[in-house]
Short mmCIF file of C-alpha atoms in Angstrom, two decimals:
data_model
loop_
_atom_site.label_atom_id
_atom_site.label_comp_id
_atom_site.label_asym_id
_atom_site.label_seq_id
_atom_site.Cartn_x
_atom_site.Cartn_y
_atom_site.Cartn_z
CA UNK I 91 -15.85 94.28 -36.67
CA UNK I 92 -12.82 92.16 -36.54
CA UNK I 93 -12.43 90.81 -40.18
CA UNK I 94 -14.16 89.06 -43.15
CA UNK I 95 -13.33 85.89 -45.16
CA UNK I 96 -14.20 86.19 -48.63
CA UNK I 97 -15.26 83.74 -51.37
CA UNK I 98 -11.92 82.63 -51.91
CA UNK I 99 -11.51 81.70 -48.18
CA UNK I 100 -8.94 84.61 -47.61
CA UNK I 101 -9.07 86.52 -44.41
CA UNK I 102 -8.90 90.22 -44.48
CA UNK I 103 -8.62 92.29 -41.18
CA UNK I 104 -10.83 95.27 -40.35
CA UNK I 105 -8.50 98.30 -39.62
CA UNK I 106 -10.86 100.43 -38.22
CA UNK I 107 -12.74 100.45 -34.87
CA UNK I 108 -16.20 100.38 -36.46
CA UNK I 109 -19.13 98.44 -34.99
CA UNK I 110 -20.62 95.57 -36.72
CA UNK I 111 -24.18 96.76 -37.87
CA UNK I 112 -26.56 94.98 -39.94
CA UNK I 113 -30.13 96.06 -40.62
CA UNK I 114 -33.05 93.41 -40.94
CA UNK I 115 -36.30 93.69 -42.54
CA UNK I 116 -39.01 92.13 -40.48
CA UNK I 117 -42.44 90.88 -41.60
CA UNK I 118 -45.36 89.99 -39.49
CA UNK I 119 -47.07 86.54 -39.96
CA UNK I 120 -49.74 85.14 -37.86
CA UNK I 121 -49.31 87.87 -35.57
CA UNK I 122 -45.66 86.92 -35.03
CA UNK I 123 -42.47 88.79 -36.40
CA UNK I 124 -40.24 87.07 -38.73
CA UNK I 125 -36.78 88.19 -40.36
CA UNK I 126 -37.69 88.69 -43.97
CA UNK I 127 -34.09 89.16 -45.11
CA UNK I 128 -31.27 87.63 -43.40
CA UNK I 129 -27.52 89.12 -43.29
CA UNK I 130 -25.90 88.77 -46.60
CA UNK I 131 -23.27 86.73 -44.92
CA UNK I 132 -22.56 84.30 -41.88
CA UNK I 133 -21.84 86.27 -38.89
CA UNK I 134 -19.71 84.79 -36.18
CA UNK I 135 -18.25 85.92 -33.00
CA UNK I 136 -14.49 85.67 -32.64
CA UNK I 137 -14.63 82.56 -30.26
CA UNK I 138 -16.96 80.74 -32.81
CA UNK I 139 -14.62 81.52 -35.69
CA UNK I 140 -11.61 80.19 -34.11
CA UNK I 141 -13.50 76.98 -32.98
CA UNK I 142 -14.94 76.30 -36.54
CA UNK I 143 -12.22 77.54 -38.84
CA UNK I 144 -8.50 76.92 -38.97
CA UNK I 145 -5.88 78.46 -41.02
CA UNK I 146 -3.86 76.76 -43.86
CA UNK I 147 -1.67 77.57 -46.61
CA UNK I 148 -2.22 77.04 -50.36
CA UNK I 149 0.57 77.26 -52.65
CA UNK I 150 1.27 78.98 -55.99
CA UNK I 151 4.31 79.74 -58.10
CA UNK I 152 6.03 83.04 -58.56
CA UNK I 153 8.35 82.15 -61.29
CA UNK I 154 10.09 78.92 -60.24
CA UNK I 155 9.47 79.63 -56.26
CA UNK I 156 6.74 78.36 -54.21
CA UNK I 157 4.54 81.06 -52.39
CA UNK I 158 2.07 80.61 -49.53
CA UNK I 159 -1.19 81.93 -49.76
CA UNK I 160 -3.04 81.54 -46.24
CA UNK I 161 -6.80 80.85 -46.38
CA UNK I 162 -9.42 79.44 -43.85
CA UNK I 163 -11.18 76.23 -43.96
CA UNK I 164 -13.55 74.43 -41.63
CA UNK I 165 -11.89 72.23 -38.97
CA UNK I 166 -14.48 69.39 -39.66
CA UNK I 167 -16.61 68.21 -42.59
CA UNK I 168 -18.38 71.34 -44.15
CA UNK I 169 -22.21 70.99 -43.70
CA UNK I 170 -22.95 72.37 -47.06
CA UNK I 171 -20.44 70.43 -49.33
CA UNK I 172 -19.86 67.49 -47.21
CA UNK I 173 -16.24 67.97 -47.75
CA UNK I 174 -13.71 67.02 -45.00
CA UNK I 175 -10.92 69.58 -44.42
CA UNK I 176 -8.40 68.12 -47.00
CA UNK I 177 -10.94 68.12 -49.70
CA UNK I 178 -12.08 71.70 -48.80
CA UNK I 179 -8.44 72.71 -49.01
CA UNK I 180 -7.63 70.98 -52.25
CA UNK I 181 -10.79 72.47 -53.73
CA UNK I 182 -9.77 76.25 -52.68
CA UNK I 183 -6.20 75.42 -54.16
CA UNK I 184 -7.74 74.52 -57.52
CA UNK I 185 -10.05 77.55 -57.53
CA UNK I 186 -6.98 79.73 -57.55
CA UNK I 187 -5.01 82.08 -55.29
CA UNK I 188 -6.60 85.08 -53.26
CA UNK I 189 -7.36 88.54 -54.88
CA UNK I 190 -4.53 90.05 -53.09
CA UNK I 191 -1.83 87.64 -54.03
CA UNK I 192 -3.31 86.79 -57.48
CA UNK I 193 -1.31 89.39 -59.45
CA UNK I 194 2.03 87.90 -58.77
CA UNK I 195 1.48 84.24 -58.62
CA UNK I 196 0.42 81.37 -61.16
CA UNK I 197 -0.98 78.05 -60.67
CA UNK I 198 0.20 74.96 -62.59
CA UNK I 199 -3.47 73.80 -62.72
CA UNK I 200 -5.16 74.48 -66.29
CA UNK I 201 -8.08 76.83 -65.96
CA UNK I 202 -11.26 75.06 -65.01
CA UNK I 203 -9.48 72.08 -63.09
CA UNK I 204 -11.57 70.68 -60.28
CA UNK I 205 -11.93 67.64 -58.39
CA UNK I 206 -13.62 64.84 -60.10
CA UNK I 207 -17.40 65.19 -59.76
CA UNK I 208 -18.71 63.49 -56.44
CA UNK I 209 -15.13 63.64 -54.66
CA UNK I 210 -16.19 64.45 -51.00
CA UNK I 211 -13.03 62.98 -49.09
CA UNK I 212 -9.50 62.47 -49.78
CA UNK I 213 -7.59 59.73 -47.96
CA UNK I 214 -4.21 58.37 -47.48
CA UNK I 215 -3.11 54.81 -48.04
CA UNK I 216 -0.69 53.00 -45.82
CA UNK I 217 2.31 54.57 -47.46
CA UNK I 218 1.08 58.00 -46.68
CA UNK I 219 0.27 58.66 -50.23
CA UNK I 220 -2.63 61.00 -51.26
CA UNK I 221 -4.62 60.30 -54.30
CA UNK I 222 -6.27 63.31 -56.04
CA UNK I 223 -8.84 62.50 -58.76
CA UNK I 224 -9.20 65.52 -61.27
CA UNK I 225 -11.64 66.35 -63.98
CA UNK I 226 -10.80 66.24 -67.67
CA UNK I 227 -9.44 69.68 -67.73
CA UNK I 228 -6.13 68.36 -66.64
CA UNK I 229 -6.20 64.97 -68.54
CA UNK I 230 -3.48 65.99 -71.20
CA UNK I 231 -0.85 68.27 -69.07
CA UNK I 232 2.70 67.74 -69.98
CA UNK I 233 5.02 66.00 -67.35
CA UNK I 234 6.93 69.17 -66.12
CA UNK I 235 3.40 70.94 -65.56
CA UNK I 236 2.16 68.05 -63.72
CA UNK I 237 4.86 68.01 -61.54
CA UNK I 238 4.38 71.70 -60.56
CA UNK I 239 0.67 70.90 -60.03
CA UNK I 240 1.54 67.85 -57.81
CA UNK I 241 3.95 69.88 -55.79
CA UNK I 242 1.55 72.51 -55.15
CA UNK I 243 -0.89 69.90 -53.82
CA UNK I 244 1.82 68.20 -51.57
CA UNK I 245 2.93 71.41 -49.80
CA UNK I 246 -0.76 72.56 -49.37
CA UNK I 247 -1.93 69.23 -47.74
CA UNK I 248 1.40 69.09 -46.00
CA UNK I 249 0.68 72.35 -44.41
CA UNK I 250 -2.75 71.10 -43.20
CA UNK I 251 -1.75 67.72 -41.90
CA UNK I 252 1.94 68.43 -40.64
CA UNK I 253 4.44 65.63 -41.82
CA UNK I 254 1.65 63.14 -42.61
CA UNK I 255 2.05 63.00 -46.40
CA UNK I 256 4.93 61.53 -48.27
CA UNK I 257 3.48 61.43 -51.87
CA UNK I 258 0.89 62.71 -54.11
CA UNK I 259 -0.67 60.79 -56.98
CA UNK I 260 -2.74 62.83 -59.60
CA UNK I 261 -5.48 60.89 -61.15
CA UNK I 262 -7.29 61.52 -64.55
CA UNK I 263 -11.03 61.98 -64.95
CA UNK I 264 -11.54 58.25 -65.44
CA UNK I 265 -10.46 57.83 -61.77
CA UNK I 266 -8.00 54.88 -62.86
CA UNK I 267 -5.08 56.11 -64.94
CA UNK I 268 -2.36 58.04 -63.20
CA UNK I 269 -1.20 61.81 -64.46
CA UNK I 270 1.78 61.68 -62.40
CA UNK I 271 3.24 61.33 -58.94
CA UNK I 272 5.65 63.22 -56.67
CA UNK I 273 7.53 62.49 -53.68
CA UNK I 274 8.45 64.96 -50.92
CA UNK I 275 12.19 64.94 -51.91
CA UNK I 276 11.30 65.49 -55.68
CA UNK I 277 9.05 68.21 -54.68
CA UNK I 278 11.62 70.22 -52.74
CA UNK I 279 13.51 70.61 -56.05
CA UNK I 280 10.33 71.79 -57.96
CA UNK I 281 9.53 74.17 -55.06
CA UNK I 282 12.91 75.88 -55.29
CA UNK I 283 12.95 76.25 -51.40
CA UNK I 284 15.73 78.47 -49.85
CA UNK I 285 18.78 76.34 -48.82
CA UNK I 286 19.23 75.95 -45.04
CA UNK I 287 21.52 78.37 -43.51
CA UNK I 288 24.90 77.52 -42.43
CA UNK I 289 25.51 80.33 -39.95
CA UNK I 290 23.63 82.78 -37.86
CA UNK I 291 24.91 86.31 -37.84
CA UNK I 292 24.68 89.20 -35.50
CA UNK I 293 26.71 92.33 -34.47
CA UNK I 294 28.93 91.85 -31.48
CA UNK I 295 29.75 94.45 -28.66
CA UNK I 296 32.67 95.60 -30.65
CA UNK I 297 30.29 96.64 -33.52
CA UNK I 298 31.85 93.82 -35.79
CA UNK I 299 29.73 91.59 -37.92
CA UNK I 300 30.21 88.01 -36.41
CA UNK I 301 28.74 84.48 -37.30
CA UNK I 302 28.06 81.27 -35.47
CA UNK I 303 28.05 77.89 -37.24
CA UNK I 304 24.58 76.03 -37.35
CA UNK I 305 24.15 72.46 -36.86
CA UNK I 306 20.76 70.98 -37.64
CA UNK I 307 19.08 68.93 -34.87
CA UNK I 308 21.71 69.88 -32.37
CA UNK I 309 20.18 71.99 -29.57
CA UNK I 310 23.47 72.77 -27.94
CA UNK I 311 25.93 75.15 -29.82
CA UNK I 312 29.59 74.98 -28.66
CA UNK I 313 31.09 77.20 -31.28
CA UNK I 314 31.91 80.64 -30.32
CA UNK I 315 31.02 83.56 -32.83
CA UNK I 316 34.01 84.67 -35.07
CA UNK I 317 34.13 87.75 -37.35
CA UNK I 318 33.12 87.16 -40.80
CA UNK I 319 35.57 86.46 -43.45
CA UNK I 320 36.47 88.97 -46.12
CA UNK I 321 37.07 92.94 -45.80
CA UNK I 322 35.04 93.11 -42.56
CA UNK I 323 37.51 90.72 -40.69
CA UNK I 324 40.37 93.30 -40.54
CA UNK I 325 39.86 97.09 -39.52
CA UNK I 326 37.26 98.41 -41.61
CA UNK I 327 36.94 102.26 -41.60
CA UNK I 328 33.76 102.26 -39.86
CA UNK I 329 31.56 100.49 -37.08
CA UNK I 330 28.85 98.04 -38.26
CA UNK I 331 25.52 99.20 -37.23
CA UNK I 332 23.23 96.48 -38.90
CA UNK I 333 23.65 93.68 -41.57
CA UNK I 334 22.02 91.44 -43.98
CA UNK I 335 23.61 88.28 -45.56
CA UNK I 336 22.78 86.86 -48.86
CA UNK I 337 21.03 83.57 -48.99
CA UNK I 338 24.20 81.90 -50.46
CA UNK I 339 26.10 83.46 -47.61
CA UNK I 340 28.72 84.80 -50.08
CA UNK I 341 28.02 88.53 -49.51
CA UNK I 342 26.93 90.67 -46.61
CA UNK I 343 25.35 94.14 -46.94
CA UNK I 344 26.17 96.33 -43.88
CA UNK I 345 25.06 99.80 -42.73
CA UNK I 346 27.64 101.98 -40.75
CA UNK I 347 26.85 102.29 -37.16
CA UNK I 348 25.84 106.12 -37.67
CA UNK I 349 23.39 104.73 -40.54
CA UNK I 350 24.84 106.89 -43.15
CA UNK I 351 26.47 104.47 -45.62
CA UNK I 352 25.60 101.25 -47.11
CA UNK I 353 28.22 98.85 -48.23
CA UNK I 354 28.48 95.26 -49.79
CA UNK I 355 31.31 93.03 -49.03
CA UNK I 356 32.58 89.63 -50.24
CA UNK I 357 32.51 86.93 -47.57
CA UNK I 358 34.67 84.41 -49.52
CA UNK I 359 37.71 86.49 -50.66
CA UNK I 360 39.77 89.25 -48.76
CA UNK I 361 40.27 92.39 -50.35
CA UNK I 362 39.95 96.26 -49.75
CA UNK I 363 36.82 97.90 -48.43
CA UNK I 364 34.78 98.88 -51.19
CA UNK I 365 33.03 102.40 -51.44
CA UNK I 366 29.43 102.73 -50.18
CA UNK I 367 26.66 101.87 -52.72
CA UNK I 368 24.26 104.32 -51.17
CA UNK I 369 24.44 107.09 -48.61
CA UNK I 370 21.69 108.56 -46.42
CA UNK I 371 20.56 112.14 -46.51
CA UNK I 372 21.09 112.27 -42.75
CA UNK I 373 22.59 110.02 -40.08
CA UNK I 374 21.00 107.98 -37.14
CA UNK I 375 18.33 108.06 -36.31
CA UNK I 376 17.15 109.43 -39.66
CA UNK I 377 19.76 107.26 -41.52
CA UNK I 378 19.46 103.86 -43.36
CA UNK I 379 17.55 101.08 -41.93
CA UNK I 380 18.77 97.60 -41.84
CA UNK I 381 19.02 96.20 -45.32
CA UNK I 382 17.50 92.96 -46.45
CA UNK I 383 18.12 90.59 -49.49
CA UNK I 384 15.27 88.91 -51.54
CA UNK I 385 15.62 85.50 -53.27
CA UNK I 386 16.56 86.93 -56.70
CA UNK I 387 19.64 88.47 -54.85
CA UNK I 388 18.41 92.09 -55.04
CA UNK I 389 19.18 94.39 -52.13
CA UNK I 390 16.69 96.50 -50.32
CA UNK I 391 16.95 99.40 -47.76
CA UNK I 392 15.11 102.44 -46.74
CA UNK I 393 16.16 106.03 -46.07
CA UNK I 394 14.48 107.29 -43.04
CA UNK I 395 15.01 111.12 -43.87
CA UNK I 396 11.65 112.90 -42.63
CA UNK I 397 11.91 115.14 -45.40
CA UNK I 398 11.96 112.51 -48.12
CA UNK I 399 11.64 108.89 -46.86
CA UNK I 400 12.55 106.46 -49.60
CA UNK I 401 12.77 102.84 -50.18
CA UNK I 402 15.66 101.72 -52.34
CA UNK I 403 16.44 98.50 -54.36
CA UNK I 404 19.83 97.67 -55.72
CA UNK I 405 19.64 95.16 -58.47
CA UNK I 406 21.78 92.25 -57.82
CA UNK I 407 23.15 93.82 -54.68
CA UNK I 408 25.58 95.90 -56.84
CA UNK I 409 23.56 97.82 -59.33
CA UNK I 410 22.46 101.49 -59.27
CA UNK I 411 19.96 102.23 -56.52
CA UNK I 412 16.51 102.47 -57.79
CA UNK I 413 13.75 104.16 -56.04
CA UNK I 414 10.86 102.09 -55.32
CA UNK I 415 7.20 103.30 -55.33
CA UNK I 416 5.12 102.24 -52.28
CA UNK I 417 1.51 102.75 -52.65
CA UNK I 418 -0.49 103.78 -49.59
CA UNK I 419 2.29 105.08 -47.46
CA UNK I 420 0.39 108.30 -46.61
CA UNK I 421 3.29 110.39 -45.17
CA UNK I 422 4.57 107.33 -43.07
CA UNK I 423 8.15 106.52 -42.51
CA UNK I 424 9.73 103.18 -43.08
CA UNK I 425 11.69 102.29 -39.79
CA UNK I 426 12.17 98.58 -40.98
CA UNK I 427 11.72 96.11 -43.81
CA UNK I 428 12.18 92.60 -44.69
CA UNK I 429 11.59 90.81 -47.85
CA UNK I 430 9.94 87.46 -47.63
CA UNK I 431 11.98 84.42 -48.74
CA UNK I 432 9.73 84.03 -51.64
CA UNK I 433 10.27 87.39 -53.00
CA UNK I 434 6.93 88.47 -53.48
CA UNK I 435 5.81 90.20 -50.18
CA UNK I 436 7.78 92.88 -48.12
CA UNK I 437 7.13 93.55 -44.55
CA UNK I 438 7.44 97.44 -43.55
CA UNK I 439 7.65 98.74 -40.27
CA UNK I 440 5.84 102.03 -40.38
CA UNK I 441 6.19 104.95 -38.04
CA UNK I 442 2.80 106.74 -38.00
CA UNK I 443 0.74 109.03 -35.66
CA UNK I 444 1.94 109.26 -32.18
CA UNK I 445 5.44 107.81 -33.27
CA UNK I 446 3.95 104.26 -33.07
CA UNK I 447 5.20 101.69 -35.09
CA UNK I 448 2.81 99.42 -37.08
CA UNK I 449 3.43 96.48 -39.28
CA UNK I 450 2.24 96.31 -42.88
CA UNK I 451 2.82 93.69 -45.81
CA UNK I 452 2.98 95.02 -49.25
CA UNK I 453 2.98 93.06 -52.47
CA UNK I 454 6.16 93.42 -54.62
CA UNK I 455 5.15 93.81 -58.37
CA UNK I 456 7.92 93.19 -61.09
CA UNK I 457 7.05 94.11 -64.67
CA UNK I 458 8.68 91.06 -66.43
CA UNK I 459 9.62 91.88 -69.77
CA UNK I 460 9.64 95.73 -69.58
CA UNK I 461 12.86 97.76 -70.18
CA UNK I 462 12.10 99.94 -67.31
CA UNK I 463 13.34 97.72 -64.46
CA UNK I 464 12.88 100.57 -61.98
CA UNK I 465 9.19 100.11 -62.26
CA UNK I 466 9.43 97.42 -59.50
CA UNK I 467 6.83 98.55 -57.03
CA UNK I 468 5.18 97.71 -53.76
CA UNK I 469 1.34 97.60 -53.86
CA UNK I 470 -1.83 97.11 -51.57
CA UNK I 471 -0.26 97.51 -48.08
CA UNK I 472 -2.22 95.50 -45.71
CA UNK I 473 -2.01 95.58 -41.93
CA UNK I 474 -0.02 92.55 -40.66
CA UNK I 475 -0.45 92.68 -36.93
CA UNK I 476 -3.63 94.90 -36.24
CA UNK I 477 -3.97 93.32 -32.85
CA UNK I 478 -0.83 94.93 -31.61
CA UNK I 479 -0.69 98.60 -30.62
CA UNK I 480 2.79 99.13 -31.31
CA UNK I 481 5.36 96.70 -33.06
CA UNK I 482 9.01 96.77 -32.23
CA UNK I 483 10.68 94.11 -34.19
CA UNK I 484 9.60 91.40 -37.04
CA UNK I 485 11.03 88.50 -39.07
CA UNK I 486 9.69 86.24 -41.50
CA UNK I 487 9.30 82.70 -40.29
CA UNK I 488 8.65 79.43 -41.75
CA UNK I 489 5.68 78.68 -44.07
CA UNK I 490 5.00 82.27 -44.96
CA UNK I 491 4.48 83.38 -41.53
CA UNK I 492 5.93 86.49 -39.66
CA UNK I 493 7.28 86.40 -35.99
CA UNK I 494 6.32 89.81 -34.44
CA UNK I 495 7.61 91.50 -31.55
CA UNK I 496 5.09 94.06 -29.98
CA UNK I 497 2.32 94.87 -27.29
CA UNK I 498 -1.34 94.92 -27.43
CA UNK I 499 -3.02 98.07 -26.16
CA UNK I 500 -2.20 98.32 -22.32
CA UNK I 501 -0.43 95.02 -22.45
CA UNK I 502 3.11 93.81 -22.30
CA UNK I 503 5.70 93.11 -25.12
CA UNK I 504 5.30 89.75 -26.42
CA UNK I 505 6.42 87.55 -29.53
CA UNK I 506 3.68 85.93 -31.64
CA UNK I 507 3.44 84.30 -34.87
CA UNK I 508 1.21 85.99 -37.63
CA UNK I 509 -0.10 84.92 -41.02
CA UNK I 510 0.75 86.93 -43.81
CA UNK I 511 -3.03 88.15 -43.87
CA UNK I 512 -2.71 89.61 -40.59
CA UNK I 513 -4.55 87.00 -38.41
CA UNK I 514 -2.78 85.65 -35.21
CA UNK I 515 -1.96 81.83 -35.16
CA UNK I 516 -1.28 79.99 -31.92
CA UNK I 517 0.09 81.16 -28.73
CA UNK I 518 3.03 83.65 -28.16
CA UNK I 519 6.73 82.37 -27.66
CA UNK I 520 7.21 81.53 -24.05
CA UNK I 521 9.23 83.77 -22.01
CA UNK I 522 9.52 86.22 -24.65
CA UNK I 523 9.70 89.51 -22.68
CA UNK I 524 12.46 92.01 -23.01
CA UNK I 525 13.13 91.22 -26.91
CA UNK I 526 14.44 94.12 -28.74
CA UNK I 527 15.26 92.22 -32.11
CA UNK I 528 14.27 88.71 -33.44
CA UNK I 529 15.32 86.57 -36.39
CA UNK I 530 13.82 83.24 -37.70
CA UNK I 531 14.82 80.85 -40.61
CA UNK I 532 12.72 79.46 -43.23
CA UNK I 533 14.27 76.20 -41.86
CA UNK I 534 11.91 75.08 -38.88
CA UNK I 535 14.78 73.01 -37.49
CA UNK I 536 16.73 76.36 -36.83
CA UNK I 537 16.35 78.27 -33.58
CA UNK I 538 14.48 81.37 -33.29
CA UNK I 539 17.30 84.24 -32.41
CA UNK I 540 16.90 87.36 -30.54
CA UNK I 541 18.63 90.28 -28.90
CA UNK I 542 17.24 90.93 -25.35
CA UNK I 543 18.63 92.45 -22.24
CA UNK I 544 20.60 89.29 -21.69
CA UNK I 545 22.33 89.47 -25.20
CA UNK I 546 21.86 87.18 -28.08
CA UNK I 547 19.44 84.36 -27.07
CA UNK I 548 18.32 81.21 -28.99
CA UNK I 549 14.88 79.26 -28.82
CA UNK I 550 15.63 75.98 -30.17
CA UNK I 551 12.54 73.87 -31.34
CA UNK I 552 10.92 72.45 -28.27
CA UNK I 553 13.32 73.69 -25.77
CA UNK I 554 13.62 76.88 -23.63
CA UNK I 555 15.59 80.25 -24.34
CA UNK I 556 19.14 80.26 -23.52
CA UNK I 557 21.92 82.83 -23.66
CA UNK I 558 24.65 82.20 -26.36
CA UNK I 559 26.39 85.60 -26.42
CA UNK I 560 26.55 87.97 -23.22
CA UNK I 561 26.93 90.95 -25.69
CA UNK I 562 25.77 91.78 -29.23
CA UNK I 563 22.65 93.03 -31.15
CA UNK I 564 20.91 92.86 -34.54
CA UNK I 565 20.78 89.06 -35.06
CA UNK I 566 19.93 87.87 -38.58
CA UNK I 567 19.58 84.80 -40.71
CA UNK I 568 20.49 85.01 -44.44
CA UNK I 569 18.08 87.08 -46.25
#
């Protein structure tokens, strides 16, 4: 049993090794045996599932930020509904988010919104514009809400078709009058996508936090790494072990090399080194993990103390550390973490039995409007890489995916892209052996960065790995 796809087209991996079993009731007719009751669902082999279905992201809003919700649709026209893949995907978007993501996202579409009756195919005109006719539930939505609806549609269909779509037109139930339209440029503002990073950061051979300037669409990088500005550029009272840089690149959170102290420093002005905001109960290897920033500016870090492993959140990156409840840990220790760019998921690298590291994704729930801000919690941990026997590193990647370094049982270490639902997409990264740490940007034009036995290496889009720094470790992008 590998997994299931539910009525919302969402994939759920099977975490145990149980065999698939289905008991059939037989009946005899004309001296021949017949199946009286068929299985309750369609049963497919892994190869047939990959041949028939393909993954695609639907998009919903968490506050003002667009969030990817992975589902599976048929690669060709569905034999039951007679809908093509684009129409299947739009229908799934209108039906609402998956059960797992539903508690933390909303849809701009009014309840009951569907495609206009009889719609079996959605096509593009010569200007790469997609016209989507809706039923009367959406006829009277206001302009801002319609823009959010159109943005959800544009990013959803764009994920399915690549760069083919430039504009979405929403059409009323009469099939003629236009509700609204949105272009790709306008949708980017509505979606509140993270800004493209200006630098890539890592810890150099002298235990300093350094950065290299990034240039979009330029494969060759000539600029040498330089120490980050601010208090860390002088002679800080400790060596840097790991770091995370805020999305606006104005602050950095650093953990000392011994794993004992967490510091937040300004990268725009000089000044004295501030005191630690959090100290671990122990030191390396039972000290603090590498920190991570979320999209709202909060800072997250875990204490690996075996006696009291704890996940901490620092509101605004400066507030008093607040303990975060993580349901389903069952005694496992958090050895690594990374909050997704959309701020609603957190990837947790957990040390479980036999000291193996397994990757899980949890849903971040924030009780909006409640006075007790510390009630922020992580719920419903789900396996993010069940195919891998041991995970060593991970990073969020474009379109709500994860880039995971690990190995299959009895196999070699490899780097693969995983969907946030735990399913594997595409082939692994070429020549990705010997990777110890990895970092990817939400901007697909930026190279994948890794720490290997060769030092800091880059994999620009469509190119091969190359070494950019002979020494160094712990590469990170903002986030």
